[in-house]
JSON list of C-alpha atoms in Angstrom, two decimals:
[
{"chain": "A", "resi": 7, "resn": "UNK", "atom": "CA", "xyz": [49.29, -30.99, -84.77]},
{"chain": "A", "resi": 8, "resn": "UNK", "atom": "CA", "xyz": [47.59, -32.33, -81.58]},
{"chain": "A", "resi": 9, "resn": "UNK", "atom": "CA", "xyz": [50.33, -34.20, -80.29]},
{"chain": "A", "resi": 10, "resn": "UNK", "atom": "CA", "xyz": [49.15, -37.09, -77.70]},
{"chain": "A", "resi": 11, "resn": "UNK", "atom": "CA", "xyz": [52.35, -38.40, -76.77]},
{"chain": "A", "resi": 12, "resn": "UNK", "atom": "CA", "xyz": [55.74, -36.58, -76.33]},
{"chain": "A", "resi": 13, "resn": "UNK", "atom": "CA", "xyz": [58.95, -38.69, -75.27]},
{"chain": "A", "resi": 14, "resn": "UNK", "atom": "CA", "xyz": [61.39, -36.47, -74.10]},
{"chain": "A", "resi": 15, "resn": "UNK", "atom": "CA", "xyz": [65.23, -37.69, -74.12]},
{"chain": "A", "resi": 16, "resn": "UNK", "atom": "CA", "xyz": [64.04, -40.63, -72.12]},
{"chain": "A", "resi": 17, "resn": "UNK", "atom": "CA", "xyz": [66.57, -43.14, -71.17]},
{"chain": "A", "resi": 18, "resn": "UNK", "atom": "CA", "xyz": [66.25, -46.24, -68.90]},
{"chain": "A", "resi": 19, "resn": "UNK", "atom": "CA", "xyz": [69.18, -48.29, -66.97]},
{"chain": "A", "resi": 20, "resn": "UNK", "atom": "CA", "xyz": [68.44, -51.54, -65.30]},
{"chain": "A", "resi": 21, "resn": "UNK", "atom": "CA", "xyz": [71.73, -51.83, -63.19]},
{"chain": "A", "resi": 22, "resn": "UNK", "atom": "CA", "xyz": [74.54, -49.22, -62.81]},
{"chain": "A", "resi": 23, "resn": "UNK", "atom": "CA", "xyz": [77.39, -49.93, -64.92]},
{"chain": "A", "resi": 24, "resn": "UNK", "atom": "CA", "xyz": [75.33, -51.62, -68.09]},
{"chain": "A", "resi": 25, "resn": "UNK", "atom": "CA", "xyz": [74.67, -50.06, -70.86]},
{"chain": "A", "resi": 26, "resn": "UNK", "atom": "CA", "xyz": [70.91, -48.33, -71.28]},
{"chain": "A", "resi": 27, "resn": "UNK", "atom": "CA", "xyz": [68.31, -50.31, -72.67]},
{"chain": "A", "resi": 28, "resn": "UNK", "atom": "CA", "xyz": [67.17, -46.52, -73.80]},
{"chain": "A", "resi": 29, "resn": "UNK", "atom": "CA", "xyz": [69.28, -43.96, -74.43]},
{"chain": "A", "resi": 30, "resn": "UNK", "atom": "CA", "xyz": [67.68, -40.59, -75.01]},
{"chain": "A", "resi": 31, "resn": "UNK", "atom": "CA", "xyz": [64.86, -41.67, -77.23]},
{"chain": "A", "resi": 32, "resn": "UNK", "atom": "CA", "xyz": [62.63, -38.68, -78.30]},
{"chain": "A", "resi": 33, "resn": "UNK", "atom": "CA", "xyz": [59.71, -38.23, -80.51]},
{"chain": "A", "resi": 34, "resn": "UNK", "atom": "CA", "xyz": [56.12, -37.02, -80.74]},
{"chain": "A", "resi": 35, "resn": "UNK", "atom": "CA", "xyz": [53.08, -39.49, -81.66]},
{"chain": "A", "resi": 36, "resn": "UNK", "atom": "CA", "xyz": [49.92, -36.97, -82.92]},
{"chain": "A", "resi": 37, "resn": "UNK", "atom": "CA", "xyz": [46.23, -37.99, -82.37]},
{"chain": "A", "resi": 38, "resn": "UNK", "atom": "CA", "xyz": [45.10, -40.17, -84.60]},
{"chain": "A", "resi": 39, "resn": "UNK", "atom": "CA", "xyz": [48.68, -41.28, -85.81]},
{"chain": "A", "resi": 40, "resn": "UNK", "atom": "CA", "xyz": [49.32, -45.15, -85.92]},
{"chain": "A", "resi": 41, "resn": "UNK", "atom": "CA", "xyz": [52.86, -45.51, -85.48]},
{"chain": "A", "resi": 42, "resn": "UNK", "atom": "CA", "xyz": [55.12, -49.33, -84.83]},
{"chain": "A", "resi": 43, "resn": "UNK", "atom": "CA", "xyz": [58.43, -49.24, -83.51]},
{"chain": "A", "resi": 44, "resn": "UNK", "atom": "CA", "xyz": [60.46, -52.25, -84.97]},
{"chain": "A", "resi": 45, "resn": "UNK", "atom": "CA", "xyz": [64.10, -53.30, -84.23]},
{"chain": "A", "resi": 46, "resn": "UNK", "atom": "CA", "xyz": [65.97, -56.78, -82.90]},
{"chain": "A", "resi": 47, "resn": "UNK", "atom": "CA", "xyz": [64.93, -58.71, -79.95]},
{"chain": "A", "resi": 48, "resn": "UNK", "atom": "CA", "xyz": [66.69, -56.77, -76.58]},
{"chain": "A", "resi": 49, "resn": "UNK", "atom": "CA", "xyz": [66.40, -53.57, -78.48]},
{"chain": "A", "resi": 50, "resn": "UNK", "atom": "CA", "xyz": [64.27, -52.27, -75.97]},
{"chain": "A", "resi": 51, "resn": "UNK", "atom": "CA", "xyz": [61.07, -52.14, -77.51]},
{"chain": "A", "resi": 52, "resn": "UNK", "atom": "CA", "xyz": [58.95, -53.90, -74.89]},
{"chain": "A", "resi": 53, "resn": "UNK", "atom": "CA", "xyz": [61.16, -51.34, -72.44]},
{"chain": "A", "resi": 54, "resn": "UNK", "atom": "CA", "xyz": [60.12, -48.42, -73.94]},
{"chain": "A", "resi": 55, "resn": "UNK", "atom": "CA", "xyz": [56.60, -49.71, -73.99]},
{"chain": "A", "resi": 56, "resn": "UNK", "atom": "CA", "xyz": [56.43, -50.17, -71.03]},
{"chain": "A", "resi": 57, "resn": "UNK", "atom": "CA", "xyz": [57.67, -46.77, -69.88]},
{"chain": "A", "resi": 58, "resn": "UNK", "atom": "CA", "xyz": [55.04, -45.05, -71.73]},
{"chain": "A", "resi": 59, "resn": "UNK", "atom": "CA", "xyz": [52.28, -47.55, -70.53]},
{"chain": "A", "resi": 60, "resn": "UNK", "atom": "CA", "xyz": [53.04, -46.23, -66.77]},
{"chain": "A", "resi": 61, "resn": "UNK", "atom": "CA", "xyz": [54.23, -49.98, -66.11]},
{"chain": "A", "resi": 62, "resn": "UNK", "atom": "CA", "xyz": [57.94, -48.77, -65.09]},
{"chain": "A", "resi": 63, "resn": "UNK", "atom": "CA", "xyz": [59.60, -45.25, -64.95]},
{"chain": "A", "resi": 64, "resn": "UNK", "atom": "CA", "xyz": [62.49, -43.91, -66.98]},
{"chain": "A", "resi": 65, "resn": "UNK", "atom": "CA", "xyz": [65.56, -43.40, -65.24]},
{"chain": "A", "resi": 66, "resn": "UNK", "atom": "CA", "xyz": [65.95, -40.07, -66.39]},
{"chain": "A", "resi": 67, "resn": "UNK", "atom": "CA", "xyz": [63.68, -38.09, -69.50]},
{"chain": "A", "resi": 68, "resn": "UNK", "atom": "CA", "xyz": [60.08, -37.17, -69.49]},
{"chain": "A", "resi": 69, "resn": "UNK", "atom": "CA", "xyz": [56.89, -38.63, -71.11]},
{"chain": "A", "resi": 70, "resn": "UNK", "atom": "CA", "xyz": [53.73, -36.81, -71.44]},
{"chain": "A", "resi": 71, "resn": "UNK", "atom": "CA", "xyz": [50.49, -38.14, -72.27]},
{"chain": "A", "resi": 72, "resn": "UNK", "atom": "CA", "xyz": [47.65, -35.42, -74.09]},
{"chain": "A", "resi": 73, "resn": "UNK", "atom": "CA", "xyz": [49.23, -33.11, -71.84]},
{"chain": "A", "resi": 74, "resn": "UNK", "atom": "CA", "xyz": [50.28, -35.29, -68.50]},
{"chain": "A", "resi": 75, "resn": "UNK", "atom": "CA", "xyz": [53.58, -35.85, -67.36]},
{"chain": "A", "resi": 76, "resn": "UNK", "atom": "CA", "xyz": [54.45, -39.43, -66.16]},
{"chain": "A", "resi": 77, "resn": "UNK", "atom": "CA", "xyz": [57.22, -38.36, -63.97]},
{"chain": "A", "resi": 78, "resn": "UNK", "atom": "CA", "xyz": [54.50, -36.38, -61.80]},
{"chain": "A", "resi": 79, "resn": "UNK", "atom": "CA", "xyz": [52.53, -39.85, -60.99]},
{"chain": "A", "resi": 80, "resn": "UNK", "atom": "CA", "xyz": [52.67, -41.50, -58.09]},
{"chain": "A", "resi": 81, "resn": "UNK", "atom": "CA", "xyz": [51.89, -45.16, -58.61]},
{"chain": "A", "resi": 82, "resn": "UNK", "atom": "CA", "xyz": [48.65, -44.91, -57.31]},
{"chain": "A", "resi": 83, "resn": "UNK", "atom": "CA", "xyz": [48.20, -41.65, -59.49]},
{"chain": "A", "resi": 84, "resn": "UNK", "atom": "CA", "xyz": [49.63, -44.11, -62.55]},
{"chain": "A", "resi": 85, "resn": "UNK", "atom": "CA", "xyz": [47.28, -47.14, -61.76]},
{"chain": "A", "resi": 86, "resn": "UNK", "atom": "CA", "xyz": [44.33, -45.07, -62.33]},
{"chain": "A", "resi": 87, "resn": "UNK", "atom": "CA", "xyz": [46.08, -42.97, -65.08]},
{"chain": "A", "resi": 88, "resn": "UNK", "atom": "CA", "xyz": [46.81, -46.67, -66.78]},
{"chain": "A", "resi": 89, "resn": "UNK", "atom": "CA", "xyz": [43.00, -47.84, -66.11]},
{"chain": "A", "resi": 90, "resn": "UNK", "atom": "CA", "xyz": [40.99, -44.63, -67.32]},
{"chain": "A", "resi": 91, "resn": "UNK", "atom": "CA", "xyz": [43.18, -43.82, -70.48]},
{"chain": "A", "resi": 92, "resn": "UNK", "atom": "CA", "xyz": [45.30, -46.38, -71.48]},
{"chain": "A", "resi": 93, "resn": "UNK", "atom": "CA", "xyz": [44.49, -49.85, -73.83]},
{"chain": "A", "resi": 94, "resn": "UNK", "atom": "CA", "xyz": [46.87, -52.36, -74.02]},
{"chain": "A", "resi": 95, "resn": "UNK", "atom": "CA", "xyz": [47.41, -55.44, -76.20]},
{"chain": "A", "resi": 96, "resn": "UNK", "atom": "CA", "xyz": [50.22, -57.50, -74.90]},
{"chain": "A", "resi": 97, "resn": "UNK", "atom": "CA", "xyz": [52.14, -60.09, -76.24]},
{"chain": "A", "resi": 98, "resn": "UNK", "atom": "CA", "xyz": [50.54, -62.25, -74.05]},
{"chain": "A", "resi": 99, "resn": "UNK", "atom": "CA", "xyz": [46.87, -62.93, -74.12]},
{"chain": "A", "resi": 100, "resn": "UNK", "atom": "CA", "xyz": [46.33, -62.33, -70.19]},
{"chain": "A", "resi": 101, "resn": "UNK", "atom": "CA", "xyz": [42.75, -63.52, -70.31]},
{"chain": "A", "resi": 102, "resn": "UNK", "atom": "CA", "xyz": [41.20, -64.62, -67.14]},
{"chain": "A", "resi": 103, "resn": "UNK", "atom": "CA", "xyz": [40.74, -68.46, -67.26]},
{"chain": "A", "resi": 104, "resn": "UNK", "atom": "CA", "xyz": [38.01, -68.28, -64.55]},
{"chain": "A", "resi": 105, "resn": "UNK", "atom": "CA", "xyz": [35.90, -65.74, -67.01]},
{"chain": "A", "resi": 106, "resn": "UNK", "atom": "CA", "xyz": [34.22, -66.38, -69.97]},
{"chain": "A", "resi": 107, "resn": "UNK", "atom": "CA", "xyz": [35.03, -64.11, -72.95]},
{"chain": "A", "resi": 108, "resn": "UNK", "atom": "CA", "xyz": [32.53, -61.68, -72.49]},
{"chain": "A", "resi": 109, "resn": "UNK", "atom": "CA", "xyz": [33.90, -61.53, -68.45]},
{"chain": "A", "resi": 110, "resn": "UNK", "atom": "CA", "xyz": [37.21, -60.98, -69.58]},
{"chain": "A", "resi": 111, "resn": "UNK", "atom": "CA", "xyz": [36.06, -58.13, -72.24]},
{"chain": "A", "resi": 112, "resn": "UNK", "atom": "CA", "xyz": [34.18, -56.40, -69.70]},
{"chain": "A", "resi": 113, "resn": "UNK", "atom": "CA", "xyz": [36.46, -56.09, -66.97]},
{"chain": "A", "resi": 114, "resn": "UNK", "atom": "CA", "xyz": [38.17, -52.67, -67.88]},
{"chain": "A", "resi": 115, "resn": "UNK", "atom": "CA", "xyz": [33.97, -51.36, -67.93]},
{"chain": "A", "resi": 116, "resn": "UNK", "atom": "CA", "xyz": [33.07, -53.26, -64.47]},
{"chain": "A", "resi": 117, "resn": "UNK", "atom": "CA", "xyz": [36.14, -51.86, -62.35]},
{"chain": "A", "resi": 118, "resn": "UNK", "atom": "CA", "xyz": [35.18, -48.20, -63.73]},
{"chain": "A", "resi": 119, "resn": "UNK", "atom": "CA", "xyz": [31.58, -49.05, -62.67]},
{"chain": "A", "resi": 120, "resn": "UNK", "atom": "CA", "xyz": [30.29, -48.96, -65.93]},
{"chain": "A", "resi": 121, "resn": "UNK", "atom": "CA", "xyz": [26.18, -49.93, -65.91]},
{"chain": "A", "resi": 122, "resn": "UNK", "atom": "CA", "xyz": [25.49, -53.19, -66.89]},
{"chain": "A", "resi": 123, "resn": "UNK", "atom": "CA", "xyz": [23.13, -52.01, -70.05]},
{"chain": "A", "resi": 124, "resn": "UNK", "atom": "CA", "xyz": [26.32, -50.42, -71.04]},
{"chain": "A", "resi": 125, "resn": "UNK", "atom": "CA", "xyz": [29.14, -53.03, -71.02]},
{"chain": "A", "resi": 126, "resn": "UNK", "atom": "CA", "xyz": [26.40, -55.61, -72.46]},
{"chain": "A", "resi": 127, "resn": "UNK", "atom": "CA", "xyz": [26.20, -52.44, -75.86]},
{"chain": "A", "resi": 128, "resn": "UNK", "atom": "CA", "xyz": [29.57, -52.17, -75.93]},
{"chain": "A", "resi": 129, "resn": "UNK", "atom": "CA", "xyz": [30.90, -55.88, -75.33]},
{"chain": "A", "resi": 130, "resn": "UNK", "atom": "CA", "xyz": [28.71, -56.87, -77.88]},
{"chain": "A", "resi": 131, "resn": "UNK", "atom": "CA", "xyz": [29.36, -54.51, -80.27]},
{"chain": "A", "resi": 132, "resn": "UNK", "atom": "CA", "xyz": [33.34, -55.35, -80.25]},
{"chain": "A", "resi": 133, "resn": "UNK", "atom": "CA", "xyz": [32.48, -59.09, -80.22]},
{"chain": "A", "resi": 134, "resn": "UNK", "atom": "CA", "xyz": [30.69, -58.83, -83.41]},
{"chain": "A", "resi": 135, "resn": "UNK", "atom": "CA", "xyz": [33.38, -56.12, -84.99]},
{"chain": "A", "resi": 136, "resn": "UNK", "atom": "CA", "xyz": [36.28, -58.81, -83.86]},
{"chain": "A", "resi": 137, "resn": "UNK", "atom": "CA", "xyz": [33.95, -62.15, -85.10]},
{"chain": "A", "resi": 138, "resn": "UNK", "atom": "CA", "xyz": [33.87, -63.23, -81.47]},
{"chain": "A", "resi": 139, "resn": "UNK", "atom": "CA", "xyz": [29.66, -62.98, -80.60]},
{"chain": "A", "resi": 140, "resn": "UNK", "atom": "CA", "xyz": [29.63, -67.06, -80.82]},
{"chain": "A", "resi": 141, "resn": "UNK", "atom": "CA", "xyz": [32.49, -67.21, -78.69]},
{"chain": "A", "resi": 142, "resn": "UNK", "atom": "CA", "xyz": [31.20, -64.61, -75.31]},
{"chain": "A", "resi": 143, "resn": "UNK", "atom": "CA", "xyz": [29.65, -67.76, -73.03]},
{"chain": "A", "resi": 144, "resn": "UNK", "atom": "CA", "xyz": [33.35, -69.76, -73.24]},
{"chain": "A", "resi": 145, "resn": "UNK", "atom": "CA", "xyz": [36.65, -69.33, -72.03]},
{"chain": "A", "resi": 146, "resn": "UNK", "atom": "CA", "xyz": [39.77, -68.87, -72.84]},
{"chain": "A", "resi": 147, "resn": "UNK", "atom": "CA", "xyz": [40.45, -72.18, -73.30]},
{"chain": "A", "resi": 148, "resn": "UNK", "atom": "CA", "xyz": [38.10, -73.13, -75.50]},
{"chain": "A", "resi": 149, "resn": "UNK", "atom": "CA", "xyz": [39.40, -70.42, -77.98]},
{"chain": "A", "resi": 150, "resn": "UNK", "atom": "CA", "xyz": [42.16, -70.71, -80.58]},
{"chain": "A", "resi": 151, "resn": "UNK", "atom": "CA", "xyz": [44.90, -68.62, -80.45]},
{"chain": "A", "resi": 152, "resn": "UNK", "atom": "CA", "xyz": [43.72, -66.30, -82.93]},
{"chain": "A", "resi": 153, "resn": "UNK", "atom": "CA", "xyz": [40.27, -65.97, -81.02]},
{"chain": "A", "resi": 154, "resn": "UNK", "atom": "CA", "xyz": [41.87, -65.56, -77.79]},
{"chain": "A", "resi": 155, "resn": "UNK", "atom": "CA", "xyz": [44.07, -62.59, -79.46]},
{"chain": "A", "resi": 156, "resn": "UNK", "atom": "CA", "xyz": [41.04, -60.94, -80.53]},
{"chain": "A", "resi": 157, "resn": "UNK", "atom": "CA", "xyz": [38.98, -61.23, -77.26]},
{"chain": "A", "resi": 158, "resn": "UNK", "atom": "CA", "xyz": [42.56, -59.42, -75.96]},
{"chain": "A", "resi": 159, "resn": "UNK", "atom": "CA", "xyz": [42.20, -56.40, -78.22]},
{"chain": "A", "resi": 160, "resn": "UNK", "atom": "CA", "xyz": [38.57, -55.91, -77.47]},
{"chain": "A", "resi": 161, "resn": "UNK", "atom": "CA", "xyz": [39.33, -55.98, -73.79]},
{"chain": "A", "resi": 162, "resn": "UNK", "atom": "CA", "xyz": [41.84, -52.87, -74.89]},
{"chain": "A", "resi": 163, "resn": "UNK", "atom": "CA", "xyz": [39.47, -51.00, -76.46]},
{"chain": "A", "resi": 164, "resn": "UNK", "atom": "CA", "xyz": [36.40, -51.76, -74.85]},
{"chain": "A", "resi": 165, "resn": "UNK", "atom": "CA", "xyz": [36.83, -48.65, -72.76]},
{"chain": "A", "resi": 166, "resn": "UNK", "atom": "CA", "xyz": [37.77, -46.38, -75.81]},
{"chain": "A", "resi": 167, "resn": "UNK", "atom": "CA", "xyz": [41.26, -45.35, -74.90]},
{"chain": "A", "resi": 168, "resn": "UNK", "atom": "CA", "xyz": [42.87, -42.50, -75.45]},
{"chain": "A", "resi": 169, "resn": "UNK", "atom": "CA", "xyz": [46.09, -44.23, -76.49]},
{"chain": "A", "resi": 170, "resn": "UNK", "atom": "CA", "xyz": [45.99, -47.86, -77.27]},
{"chain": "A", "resi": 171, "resn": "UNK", "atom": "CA", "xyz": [49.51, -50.13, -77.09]},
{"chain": "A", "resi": 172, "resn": "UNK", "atom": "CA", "xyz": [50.41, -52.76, -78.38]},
{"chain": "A", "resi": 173, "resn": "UNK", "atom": "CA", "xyz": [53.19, -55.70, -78.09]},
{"chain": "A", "resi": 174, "resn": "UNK", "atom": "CA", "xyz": [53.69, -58.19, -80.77]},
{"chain": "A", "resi": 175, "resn": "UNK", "atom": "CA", "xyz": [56.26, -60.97, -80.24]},
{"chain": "A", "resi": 176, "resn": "UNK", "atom": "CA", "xyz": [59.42, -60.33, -82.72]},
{"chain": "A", "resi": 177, "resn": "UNK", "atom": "CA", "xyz": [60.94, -63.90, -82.48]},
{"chain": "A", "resi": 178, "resn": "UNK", "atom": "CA", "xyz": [63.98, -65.04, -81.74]}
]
């Protein structure tokens, strides 16, 4: 098994006294593997997400990612971590209102300097995959919900992550 992501007894208190939000969660994700993690709303779901996104650090445990160990990050190490390997689709849109669609799609290939022949192929390419391509010259705005969701994902995988996350709501 080529394991991409290891969790290691990771656990994660917010303020001395309360009870974890994470309490020694372990398990191994294999490439390739497509694997949700469901339970109620304050579960920690969105917690744990974010600890393996880089976003915050576990309080004690280790995460590794194809081979990397979070812990050994500093957060400037962890930005560009995050930006060259990571996707993310959060619950949130987080589209750029001052960028059109295909702006907000290419931004993960313009801050790794990408060529411009290149994000205009792969930009494209997920617009049409997604049924966006009519929708690259507006913004956000002008988009449903459902349009504005997909422009999201494509901004995740524009870059081809390694590891792609995801956050859906759960409701109240």
């Amino acid at each position: 098994m080529d394991t991409i992501l290891k969790v290691m007894n990771v656990t994660k208190v917010y303020h001395t006294g309360q009870n974890p939000s994470l309490h020694e969660v372990s398990f191994e994700v294999a490439r390739g593997e497509f694997i949700g993690i469901m339970g109620a709303s304050g579960s920690g779901k969105t917690t744990l997400l974010n600890i393996l996104s880089t976003i915050d650090k576990p309080t004690s445990g280790e995460v590794l990612i194809d081979g990397v160990s979070l812990k050994s990050l500093s957060d400037s190490k962890a930005a560009d971590f995050r930006r060259d390997n990571l996707g993310f689709i959060f619950q949130e849109y987080f589209l750029l209102d001052s960028l059109t669609i295909f702006e907000n799609i290419a931004v993960p290939l313009t801050l790794q300097k990408v060529s411009p022949n290149k994000i205009e192929k792969a930009v494209r390419s997920l617009a049409e995959r997604f049924g966006i391509a009519s929708q690259l010259s507006k913004y956000p705005g002008q988009l449903s919900g459902g349009q504005r969701q997909r422009a999201s994902a494509a901004r995740a995988l524009v870059k081809n992550p390694g590891i792609l996350f995801a956050d859906e709501p759960t409701g109240a």
